[in-house]
CSV table of C-alpha atoms in Angstrom, one decimal:
chain,number,residue,atom,x,y,z
A,28,MET,CA,194.3,57.0,19.9
A,29,ILE,CA,195.9,59.6,21.3
A,30,ARG,CA,199.4,60.8,20.1
A,31,VAL,CA,201.6,61.6,23.0
A,32,GLY,CA,205.5,63.3,22.2
A,33,LEU,CA,207.4,62.1,25.3
A,34,PHE,CA,210.7,65.0,26.0
A,35,SER,CA,212.9,63.1,27.8
A,36,GLN,CA,216.6,62.3,28.6
A,37,ASP,CA,215.6,58.4,30.1
A,38,CYS,CA,215.1,56.4,26.8
A,39,THR,CA,213.5,53.4,29.4
A,40,LEU,CA,210.4,55.5,30.4
A,41,GLN,CA,208.8,55.0,27.0
A,42,PRO,CA,208.4,51.8,26.7
A,43,LEU,CA,207.0,51.8,30.6
A,44,LEU,CA,204.3,53.9,30.3
A,45,SER,CA,203.5,52.3,26.7
A,46,SER,CA,203.0,49.0,28.8
A,47,ALA,CA,201.3,50.5,31.8
A,48,LEU,CA,198.6,53.0,30.1
A,49,GLY,CA,197.8,50.5,26.9
A,50,THR,CA,196.8,50.7,23.2
A,51,GLU,CA,194.4,53.9,24.3
A,52,PHE,CA,198.0,56.0,23.8
A,53,GLN,CA,200.6,55.7,21.3
A,54,PHE,CA,204.1,57.2,22.7
A,55,PHE,CA,206.7,58.9,20.7
A,56,PHE,CA,210.4,59.5,21.9
A,57,GLU,CA,212.7,62.5,21.6
A,58,ALA,CA,215.4,63.6,23.2
A,59,LYS,CA,216.3,67.0,21.5
A,60,GLU,CA,214.8,69.9,21.0
A,61,ASP,CA,214.8,69.6,17.0
A,62,GLY,CA,212.9,66.4,17.3
A,63,VAL,CA,210.0,68.5,19.3
A,64,ASN,CA,209.9,71.3,16.6
A,65,ARG,CA,208.9,68.3,14.1
A,66,PHE,CA,206.2,66.6,16.3
A,67,LEU,CA,204.9,70.4,17.1
A,68,SER,CA,205.3,71.1,13.0
A,69,GLU,CA,204.3,68.2,11.4
A,70,LYS,CA,200.9,67.8,14.4
A,71,ASN,CA,202.4,64.1,14.9
A,72,CYS,CA,200.9,64.7,18.3
A,73,HIS,CA,198.3,65.8,20.3
A,74,ILE,CA,200.0,66.1,23.9
A,75,MET,CA,203.6,66.8,24.9
A,76,ILE,CA,205.0,65.3,28.3
A,77,LEU,CA,208.4,67.1,29.5
A,78,ASP,CA,210.0,64.7,31.8
A,79,LEU,CA,212.2,67.3,34.0
A,80,ASN,CA,213.8,64.9,35.9
A,81,SER,CA,215.7,62.3,33.5
A,82,ASN,CA,218.9,64.4,33.4
A,83,HIS,CA,219.6,67.4,35.4
A,84,ASP,CA,222.4,68.8,33.0
A,85,SER,CA,219.8,69.5,30.3
A,86,LEU,CA,217.1,70.6,32.7
A,87,LYS,CA,217.3,74.3,31.8
A,88,GLU,CA,217.5,73.7,28.3
A,89,ARG,CA,214.4,71.7,28.4
A,90,ILE,CA,212.4,74.5,30.7
A,91,ALA,CA,213.5,77.0,28.1
A,92,CYS,CA,212.1,74.6,25.3
A,93,ALA,CA,208.9,74.1,27.2
A,94,ARG,CA,208.2,77.7,27.6
A,95,ARG,CA,209.1,78.6,24.1
A,96,MET,CA,206.7,76.1,23.0
A,97,ILE,CA,204.0,76.0,25.4
A,98,ALA,CA,201.8,78.7,23.9
A,99,SER,CA,201.2,76.0,20.8
A,100,ASP,CA,197.9,74.1,20.0
A,101,VAL,CA,199.3,70.7,21.6
A,102,ALA,CA,198.5,70.4,25.2
A,103,TRP,CA,201.7,70.0,27.7
A,104,VAL,CA,202.0,67.9,30.8
A,105,ILE,CA,204.7,68.3,33.0
A,106,LEU,CA,206.4,65.4,35.0
A,107,ALA,CA,208.3,65.9,38.1
A,108,ASP,CA,209.3,65.1,41.2
A,109,ASP,CA,208.8,66.6,44.5
A,110,GLY,CA,211.9,68.6,44.3
A,111,LEU,CA,211.0,70.2,40.9
A,112,ARG,CA,207.3,71.2,42.0
A,113,VAL,CA,207.7,74.5,41.9
A,114,THR,CA,209.4,74.7,38.6
A,115,ALA,CA,206.6,72.2,37.3
A,116,ASN,CA,204.0,74.9,38.8
A,117,GLU,CA,205.3,77.8,37.3
A,118,LEU,CA,205.3,76.0,33.9
A,119,VAL,CA,201.9,75.8,34.7
A,120,ARG,CA,201.0,79.2,35.5
A,121,SER,CA,202.7,79.9,31.9
A,122,GLY,CA,200.2,77.8,30.1
A,123,ALA,CA,201.1,74.0,30.5
A,124,PHE,CA,198.1,72.0,31.2
A,125,GLY,CA,199.0,70.5,34.1
A,126,TYR,CA,201.6,68.5,36.7
A,127,CYS,CA,202.1,64.6,37.4
A,128,ARG,CA,204.8,63.4,40.3
A,129,ARG,CA,207.5,61.4,38.8
A,130,PRO,CA,207.3,58.6,39.0
A,131,PRO,CA,203.6,58.9,38.2
A,132,SER,CA,200.5,57.0,39.3
A,133,ILE,CA,199.3,55.2,36.3
A,134,ARG,CA,195.6,56.0,36.9
A,135,GLU,CA,196.5,59.9,37.6
A,136,LEU,CA,198.2,60.1,34.5
A,137,ARG,CA,196.0,58.6,32.2
A,138,GLN,CA,193.1,60.8,33.4
A,139,VAL,CA,195.4,63.8,33.3
A,140,LEU,CA,196.3,62.7,29.8
A,141,ARG,CA,192.7,62.4,28.8
A,142,ARG,CA,191.8,65.8,29.9
A,143,ALA,CA,194.6,67.8,28.0
A,144,HIS,CA,193.5,65.8,24.9
A,145,GLU,CA,189.8,66.9,25.5
A,146,GLN,CA,191.0,70.3,25.9
A,147,ALA,CA,193.7,70.4,22.9
A,148,LEU,CA,190.6,69.0,20.8
A,149,ALA,CA,188.3,72.0,22.1
A,150,LYS,CA,191.1,74.6,21.6
A,151,ARG,CA,191.5,73.4,18.0
A,152,GLN,CA,188.5,73.2,17.2
A,153,SER,CA,187.2,76.3,18.4
A,154,GLN,CA,190.2,78.1,16.3
A,155,GLN,CA,189.2,75.9,13.2
A,156,GLU,CA,185.6,77.4,13.7
A,157,LEU,CA,186.9,81.1,14.1
A,158,LEU,CA,189.0,80.4,11.0
A,159,ARG,CA,185.9,79.6,9.2
A,160,MET,CA,183.4,82.4,10.2
A,161,ASP,CA,186.7,84.5,9.0
A,162,GLU,CA,186.5,82.6,5.9
A,163,ILE,CA,182.7,82.9,5.7
A,164,ARG,CA,183.2,86.6,6.2
A,165,ASP,CA,185.8,86.8,3.6
A,166,ARG,CA,183.5,85.1,0.8
A,167,ASP,CA,180.6,87.4,1.9
A,168,GLN,CA,182.7,90.2,1.5
A,169,MET,CA,179.4,92.1,3.1
A,170,VAL,CA,181.1,95.5,4.4
A,171,GLY,CA,179.0,97.5,6.5
A,172,THR,CA,177.5,98.1,10.0
A,173,SER,CA,175.0,101.3,9.3
A,174,GLY,CA,171.7,100.3,10.7
A,175,ALA,CA,170.4,99.5,7.8
A,176,MET,CA,172.9,96.9,7.1
A,177,LEU,CA,172.8,95.3,10.3
A,178,GLN,CA,169.1,95.1,9.7
A,179,VAL,CA,170.3,92.6,6.7
A,180,HIS,CA,173.0,90.6,8.3
A,181,HIS,CA,170.1,89.7,10.6
A,182,LEU,CA,167.3,88.3,8.2
A,183,ILE,CA,170.1,86.5,6.7
A,184,ASP,CA,171.1,84.9,10.0
A,185,CYS,CA,167.8,84.0,10.7
A,186,VAL,CA,166.8,82.5,7.3
A,187,ALA,CA,170.2,80.8,6.7
A,188,ASP,CA,169.4,77.4,7.9
A,189,VAL,CA,166.0,77.7,6.9
A,190,ASP,CA,164.9,76.0,3.3
A,191,ALA,CA,162.2,78.5,2.9
A,192,SER,CA,162.5,80.9,-0.5
A,193,VAL,CA,164.0,84.2,-0.2
A,194,LEU,CA,163.5,87.0,-2.2
A,195,ILE,CA,166.0,89.8,-2.4
A,196,THR,CA,165.1,93.1,-3.7
A,197,GLY,CA,167.2,96.1,-4.5
A,198,ASP,CA,168.8,98.7,-6.8
A,199,SER,CA,171.0,97.1,-9.6
A,200,GLY,CA,174.8,97.1,-8.1
A,201,THR,CA,173.8,96.8,-4.3
A,202,GLY,CA,175.2,93.5,-4.1
A,203,LYS,CA,172.2,91.2,-4.3
A,204,GLU,CA,174.5,88.0,-5.3
A,205,LEU,CA,176.6,89.1,-2.2
A,206,VAL,CA,173.3,88.6,0.1
A,207,ALA,CA,172.4,85.2,-1.5
A,208,ARG,CA,176.5,83.8,-1.3
A,209,ALA,CA,175.9,84.8,2.4
A,210,ILE,CA,172.8,83.0,3.2
A,211,HIS,CA,174.3,80.2,1.3
A,212,ASN,CA,177.7,80.3,3.2
A,213,ARG,CA,175.9,80.7,6.7
A,214,GLY,CA,173.6,78.2,6.3
A,215,ASN,CA,174.0,74.2,6.5
A,216,ARG,CA,174.4,74.4,2.7
A,217,SER,CA,177.6,76.1,2.9
A,218,GLY,CA,179.8,73.0,1.7
A,219,ARG,CA,178.1,72.4,-1.1
A,220,PRO,CA,177.6,74.0,-4.7
A,221,PHE,CA,176.5,77.7,-5.2
A,222,VAL,CA,174.8,78.3,-8.5
A,223,ALA,CA,174.2,81.9,-9.8
A,224,VAL,CA,172.3,82.2,-12.9
A,225,ALA,CA,171.5,86.0,-14.8
A,226,CYS,CA,168.0,85.0,-15.9
A,227,GLY,CA,168.2,88.1,-18.1
A,228,ALA,CA,171.1,87.1,-19.7
A,229,ILE,CA,170.1,84.0,-21.4
A,230,PRO,CA,167.5,83.7,-24.2
A,231,GLU,CA,164.2,83.0,-24.0
A,232,THR,CA,164.9,80.4,-26.6
A,233,LEU,CA,167.4,78.5,-23.9
A,234,ILE,CA,166.4,79.3,-20.5
A,235,GLU,CA,164.5,76.1,-20.3
A,236,SER,CA,167.1,74.3,-21.3
A,237,GLU,CA,169.7,76.0,-19.1
A,238,LEU,CA,167.4,75.9,-15.8
A,239,PHE,CA,166.0,72.1,-16.5
A,240,GLY,CA,168.8,70.3,-18.9
A,241,HIS,CA,168.1,68.6,-21.7
A,242,GLU,CA,168.6,65.0,-23.2
A,243,LYS,CA,170.0,63.6,-26.7
A,244,GLY,CA,167.9,65.1,-29.4
A,245,ALA,CA,165.4,66.8,-27.5
A,246,TYR,CA,165.5,70.0,-30.0
A,247,THR,CA,167.4,70.5,-33.2
A,248,GLY,CA,171.2,70.9,-32.4
A,249,THR,CA,171.4,69.1,-29.3
A,250,VAL,CA,174.6,66.7,-29.4
A,251,GLY,CA,174.6,65.2,-26.3
A,252,SER,CA,172.3,64.9,-22.9
A,253,ARG,CA,173.3,68.1,-20.2
A,254,GLU,CA,172.4,69.0,-16.8
A,255,GLY,CA,170.4,72.0,-16.2
A,256,TYR,CA,171.1,74.4,-13.5
A,257,LEU,CA,168.4,72.7,-11.2
A,258,GLU,CA,170.6,69.5,-11.2
A,259,GLN,CA,174.0,71.4,-11.0
A,260,SER,CA,173.3,73.0,-7.5
A,261,ARG,CA,172.5,69.6,-6.2
A,262,ASP,CA,172.2,69.7,-2.4
A,263,GLY,CA,173.3,73.2,-2.7
A,264,THR,CA,172.0,76.7,-3.7
A,265,LEU,CA,170.3,77.9,-6.8
A,266,PHE,CA,170.3,81.7,-7.2
A,267,LEU,CA,168.3,82.9,-9.8
A,268,ASP,CA,168.9,86.6,-10.2
A,269,GLU,CA,166.7,88.7,-12.3
A,270,ILE,CA,163.5,86.7,-11.8
A,271,GLY,CA,161.3,89.4,-13.3
A,272,GLU,CA,163.2,89.0,-16.4
A,273,LEU,CA,161.5,85.5,-17.1
A,274,SER,CA,158.6,85.2,-19.7
A,275,LEU,CA,155.4,83.9,-18.3
A,276,PHE,CA,155.6,80.6,-20.0
A,277,THR,CA,159.0,79.7,-18.0
A,278,GLN,CA,157.0,81.5,-15.1
A,279,VAL,CA,154.8,78.5,-15.4
A,280,LYS,CA,157.5,75.9,-15.6
A,281,LEU,CA,159.2,77.2,-12.6
A,282,LEU,CA,156.2,77.3,-10.5
A,283,ARG,CA,155.5,73.5,-11.0
A,284,VAL,CA,158.7,72.8,-10.1
A,285,LEU,CA,158.5,74.9,-6.9
A,286,GLN,CA,155.2,73.1,-6.1
A,287,GLN,CA,156.0,69.6,-7.0
A,288,ARG,CA,159.8,69.6,-5.7
A,289,GLU,CA,160.8,67.7,-8.9
A,290,PHE,CA,161.4,68.2,-12.5
A,291,SER,CA,162.7,66.5,-16.0
A,292,ARG,CA,165.1,67.3,-18.6
A,293,LEU,CA,163.6,68.2,-22.0
A,294,GLY,CA,163.3,65.3,-24.1
A,295,SER,CA,162.8,63.2,-20.7
A,296,ASN,CA,159.7,61.8,-18.6
A,297,ARG,CA,162.5,60.8,-15.9
A,298,LEU,CA,161.5,62.8,-12.8
A,299,ILE,CA,164.4,64.5,-10.7
A,300,PRO,CA,163.8,65.4,-7.1
A,301,LEU,CA,164.6,69.3,-6.8
A,302,ARG,CA,167.4,69.1,-3.8
A,303,SER,CA,168.9,72.4,-4.0
A,304,ARG,CA,167.5,75.3,-2.0
A,305,LEU,CA,166.3,78.6,-4.5
A,306,ILE,CA,167.0,82.1,-4.0
A,307,PHE,CA,165.6,85.0,-5.8
A,308,ALA,CA,166.5,88.6,-6.9
A,309,THR,CA,165.3,91.6,-8.8
A,310,HIS,CA,165.3,95.1,-9.1
A,311,ARG,CA,162.0,95.5,-10.1
A,312,ASN,CA,158.9,96.1,-8.5
A,313,LEU,CA,157.3,92.6,-8.5
A,314,ALA,CA,153.8,94.0,-7.0
A,315,GLU,CA,153.5,96.4,-9.7
A,316,MET,CA,154.4,93.4,-12.5
A,317,VAL,CA,151.6,91.6,-10.9
A,318,ALA,CA,148.9,94.1,-11.1
A,319,GLN,CA,150.4,94.7,-15.0
A,320,GLY,CA,150.0,91.2,-15.4
A,321,LYS,CA,153.9,90.6,-16.5
A,322,PHE,CA,154.5,88.5,-13.5
A,323,ARG,CA,152.1,85.5,-12.1
A,324,GLN,CA,150.8,86.1,-8.7
A,325,ASP,CA,150.8,82.6,-7.4
A,326,LEU,CA,154.7,82.6,-8.5
A,327,TYR,CA,155.4,85.6,-6.9
A,328,TYR,CA,153.6,84.7,-3.5
A,329,ARG,CA,155.9,80.9,-3.8
A,330,ILE,CA,159.0,83.0,-4.0
A,331,ASN,CA,158.4,86.0,-1.6
A,332,VAL,CA,158.6,83.9,1.4
A,333,MET,CA,160.8,85.8,3.0
A,334,LYS,CA,162.0,89.6,1.6
A,335,ILE,CA,165.5,91.0,2.2
A,336,GLU,CA,165.9,94.7,0.7
A,337,ILE,CA,168.8,96.1,-0.1
A,338,PRO,CA,169.7,99.2,0.9
A,339,SER,CA,170.9,101.8,-2.1
A,340,LEU,CA,174.2,103.2,-1.2
A,341,GLN,CA,172.9,106.7,-0.8
A,342,GLU,CA,170.7,105.2,2.1
A,343,ARG,CA,173.8,104.1,4.1
A,344,MET,CA,176.7,106.6,3.6
A,345,ASP,CA,178.3,105.6,6.9
A,346,ASP,CA,179.3,102.4,5.0
A,347,ILE,CA,181.0,104.3,2.2
A,348,ALA,CA,184.5,104.8,4.0
A,349,PRO,CA,184.5,101.4,5.0
A,350,ILE,CA,183.7,99.7,1.7
A,351,ALA,CA,185.9,101.9,-0.2
A,352,THR,CA,189.1,101.2,2.2
A,353,HIS,CA,187.8,97.4,1.7
A,354,PHE,CA,187.9,97.9,-1.9
A,355,LEU,CA,191.5,99.8,-1.9
A,356,ARG,CA,192.9,96.7,-0.2
A,357,HIS,CA,191.5,94.0,-2.2
A,358,TYR,CA,192.8,95.8,-5.3
A,359,GLY,CA,195.9,97.0,-4.1
A,360,ARG,CA,196.9,93.4,-3.5
A,361,ILE,CA,195.4,92.5,-7.0
A,362,PHE,CA,196.9,95.4,-8.8
A,363,GLN,CA,200.1,94.7,-7.0
A,364,LYS,CA,199.8,98.3,-5.8
A,365,PRO,CA,199.4,98.2,-1.8
A,366,MET,CA,197.9,101.3,-0.4
A,367,GLU,CA,197.5,102.5,2.6
A,368,GLY,CA,194.5,104.5,3.1
A,369,ILE,CA,192.3,107.5,1.5
A,370,ASP,CA,192.9,111.2,1.9
A,371,PRO,CA,190.3,112.7,4.1
A,372,GLU,CA,189.1,115.1,1.8
A,373,ALA,CA,188.6,112.4,-0.7
A,374,VAL,CA,186.8,110.3,1.8
A,375,MET,CA,184.4,113.0,2.2
A,376,MET,CA,183.9,113.4,-1.7
A,377,LEU,CA,183.4,110.1,-1.9
A,378,GLU,CA,180.5,110.5,0.9
A,379,ASN,CA,179.0,113.4,-0.8
A,380,TYR,CA,178.5,111.7,-4.0
A,381,HIS,CA,174.9,110.6,-4.5
A,382,TRP,CA,176.2,106.7,-6.1
A,383,PRO,CA,173.7,106.0,-9.0
A,384,GLY,CA,175.7,103.0,-9.7
A,385,ASN,CA,175.6,102.2,-5.7
A,386,VAL,CA,178.7,100.0,-4.6
A,387,ARG,CA,179.3,98.5,-8.2
A,388,GLU,CA,180.2,101.9,-9.1
A,389,LEU,CA,181.8,102.7,-5.9
A,390,GLU,CA,184.1,99.5,-6.6
A,391,ASN,CA,184.9,100.6,-10.5
A,392,VAL,CA,185.7,104.3,-9.1
A,393,ILE,CA,187.9,102.5,-6.4
A,394,GLN,CA,189.9,100.4,-9.1
A,395,ARG,CA,190.4,103.4,-11.3
A,396,ALA,CA,191.6,105.5,-8.3
A,397,ILE,CA,194.1,102.7,-7.4
A,398,ILE,CA,195.6,102.8,-11.0
A,399,LEU,CA,195.8,106.5,-11.6
A,400,ALA,CA,197.5,106.8,-7.8
A,401,ARG,CA,201.1,107.7,-7.6
A,402,GLY,CA,201.9,107.0,-4.2
A,403,ASN,CA,200.4,104.6,-1.6
A,404,THR,CA,197.4,107.1,-0.8
A,405,LEU,CA,194.2,108.0,-2.5
A,406,ARG,CA,193.7,111.1,-3.0
A,407,VAL,CA,191.1,113.6,-4.8
A,408,GLU,CA,192.8,113.9,-8.0
A,409,ASN,CA,192.4,110.2,-8.3
A,410,LEU,CA,188.7,110.3,-8.4
A,411,PRO,CA,186.9,110.3,-11.8
A,412,PRO,CA,186.5,114.4,-13.0
A,413,ASN,CA,182.7,113.8,-13.4
A,414,LEU,CA,182.3,112.3,-9.7
A,415,ARG,CA,184.5,116.0,-8.5
A,416,ASP,CA,182.4,118.0,-10.8
A,417,GLU,CA,179.2,116.8,-9.3
A,418,VAL,CA,180.2,117.3,-5.6
A,419,ARG,CA,181.6,120.8,-6.0
A,420,ALA,CA,178.6,121.7,-7.9
A,421,SER,CA,176.3,120.7,-4.9
A,422,GLY,CA,178.3,123.6,-2.8
A,423,VAL,CA,179.0,120.9,0.0
A,424,GLU,CA,182.3,119.7,-1.2
A,425,GLU,CA,183.9,122.6,0.5
A,426,CYS,CA,182.4,122.4,4.0
A,427,ALA,CA,185.6,121.0,5.6
A,428,PRO,CA,184.9,118.8,8.7
A,429,GLY,CA,185.3,120.6,11.9
A,430,GLY,CA,183.8,123.9,13.2
A,431,SER,CA,181.1,124.6,15.5
A,432,PHE,CA,178.3,122.6,16.1
A,433,GLU,CA,175.8,124.9,14.8
A,434,ARG,CA,178.3,125.4,11.3
A,435,GLN,CA,178.4,121.3,10.8
A,436,LEU,CA,174.3,121.5,11.3
A,437,ARG,CA,173.8,124.0,8.7
A,438,ASP,CA,176.0,122.2,6.4
A,439,TYR,CA,174.3,118.9,6.8
A,440,LYS,CA,170.9,120.6,6.3
A,441,VAL,CA,172.3,122.2,3.0
A,442,ARG,CA,173.5,118.5,1.9
A,443,LEU,CA,170.2,117.1,2.5
A,444,ALA,CA,168.5,119.7,0.4
A,445,ALA,CA,170.8,119.8,-2.4
A,446,ASN,CA,170.4,115.7,-2.3
A,447,ALA,CA,166.3,116.3,-2.3
A,448,VAL,CA,166.6,118.5,-5.3
A,449,ARG,CA,169.0,116.5,-7.2
A,450,GLU,CA,166.6,113.0,-6.6
A,451,ASN,CA,163.4,114.8,-7.4
A,452,HIS,CA,164.9,116.0,-10.7
A,453,GLY,CA,164.7,119.6,-9.8
A,454,ASN,CA,161.1,119.6,-8.8
A,455,LYS,CA,161.6,121.9,-5.5
A,456,THR,CA,157.9,121.4,-4.4
A,457,MET,CA,158.6,117.3,-4.3
A,458,ALA,CA,161.9,118.2,-2.9
A,459,ALA,CA,160.4,119.9,0.1
A,460,ARG,CA,157.7,117.5,0.7
A,461,SER,CA,160.4,114.8,0.7
A,462,LEU,CA,161.8,116.4,3.3
A,463,SER,CA,158.9,117.7,5.9
A,464,ILE,CA,159.7,121.1,5.2
A,465,SER,CA,158.1,123.9,3.3
A,466,ARG,CA,159.2,125.1,-0.3
A,467,ALA,CA,160.4,128.4,1.4
A,468,TYR,CA,162.4,127.0,3.8
A,469,LEU,CA,164.2,124.7,1.0
A,470,HIS,CA,164.7,127.8,-1.4
A,471,ARG,CA,166.7,129.2,2.0
A,472,LEU,CA,168.7,126.2,2.1
A,473,ILE,CA,169.6,126.3,-1.2
A,474,ARG,CA,170.7,129.9,-1.3
A,475,LEU,CA,173.0,128.8,1.4
A,476,ALA,CA,174.3,126.3,-1.0
A,477,ASP,CA,176.1,129.6,-2.3
A,478,PRO,CA,179.5,130.4,-0.2
A,479,GLY,CA,179.1,134.1,-0.8
A,480,ALA,CA,175.7,133.5,0.9
A,481,MET,CA,176.6,131.3,3.6
A,482,CYS,CA,177.2,134.1,6.3
A,483,GLU,CA,174.0,135.8,5.7
A,484,GLU,CA,171.7,133.0,7.6
A,485,GLU,CA,172.7,132.1,11.1
A,486,GLY,CA,170.9,129.3,13.5
A,487,LEU,CA,167.7,128.4,11.0
A,488,GLU,CA,165.3,125.9,12.8
A,489,VAL,CA,162.7,123.3,10.7
A,490,GLU,CA,159.9,124.8,9.2
A,491,THR,CA,157.4,122.1,8.7
A,492,THR,CA,154.4,122.1,6.4
């Protein structure tokens, strides 16, 4: 039934329209603006009809009311005679759905009301979908638009609605669980449970019981029956983090579940269908573990249907500032200490740090900085001393943005050289090889990192080995 609010001074109009239009429509009569506001706020109607002809004394008030409310989700239909056609058309141009002559043709009015209802319904559905997407993005908390992260987002969208096994790899702290949640939230299981399990945190003696559940008396100490994580996830998603920590014995059990799509609790012979989707993650190199006999090859192939590799934070330097700003706003609200932004010098220092702990380390740094900040802007002095010391020791923190193109290009080369040496633990030969430059050229760049030597070299060209 389509609920229609009638804003009119003519109390005889409601029963006439109700009788003529039939049970498809339910009419609510209201002669005052307060009542219309109540209809709109309580979402008690799908369409509002504005009767312009019922009382010319209140015409201006009703038109003013319609102009104030016409932008709402409710579709407005204007009812007016030929003398008020110009006014009715102006309201239509202002956002009303349509106009019907008064007295109305019942057939015409019925068609207009149906179309108005369809449009209002489509508008609400569109707004709900936008809200749903915003909620999904908020839940994902995946910030970053670098090329590497755009590829990750693309793979997430490709696999979200496909019930294939996904293996998420990446260093600790890169956000593997966030990717798993994004796959769950963007797919057709988004309204169902998401269960995350840290395999490395469960003792080997308990992992089988935790995954499959157990019946009363299954082993010493069991008081009652218990659902395992495979049951708790039901038609949702089970995320097994650090899958490389499972023993070979547990790997065999898990492989059988994936092959047969069913399992049983400890102490029971009753088979339970596997209804959840499984997503796996690890920071280890499973291929190497397979070669070493520490991970089953058949299980590796079973879980590695779609692989999503998350880049380290150092590989997505363009995302550092947006991620830091996201954490700044998030924890500013949590700590009840609203922050406006990050000082450019502090941003540059964050971007020049190598982040061994990845996004998790950046999150902790921002939390600490918010606590220490005295104003509403995060500054260099709020950053941890070890971070400041390391960046300054690299010789690139003093390179302020700006200057000539050649100067900025030279400073960038210096930064690359310093990072390469640090990543290769001081081995300059390996550092030069990683940058595809000669060892001699690497030494020249290292000398440039000394502020006293900055002006000695100009116009450097890359020398390949």
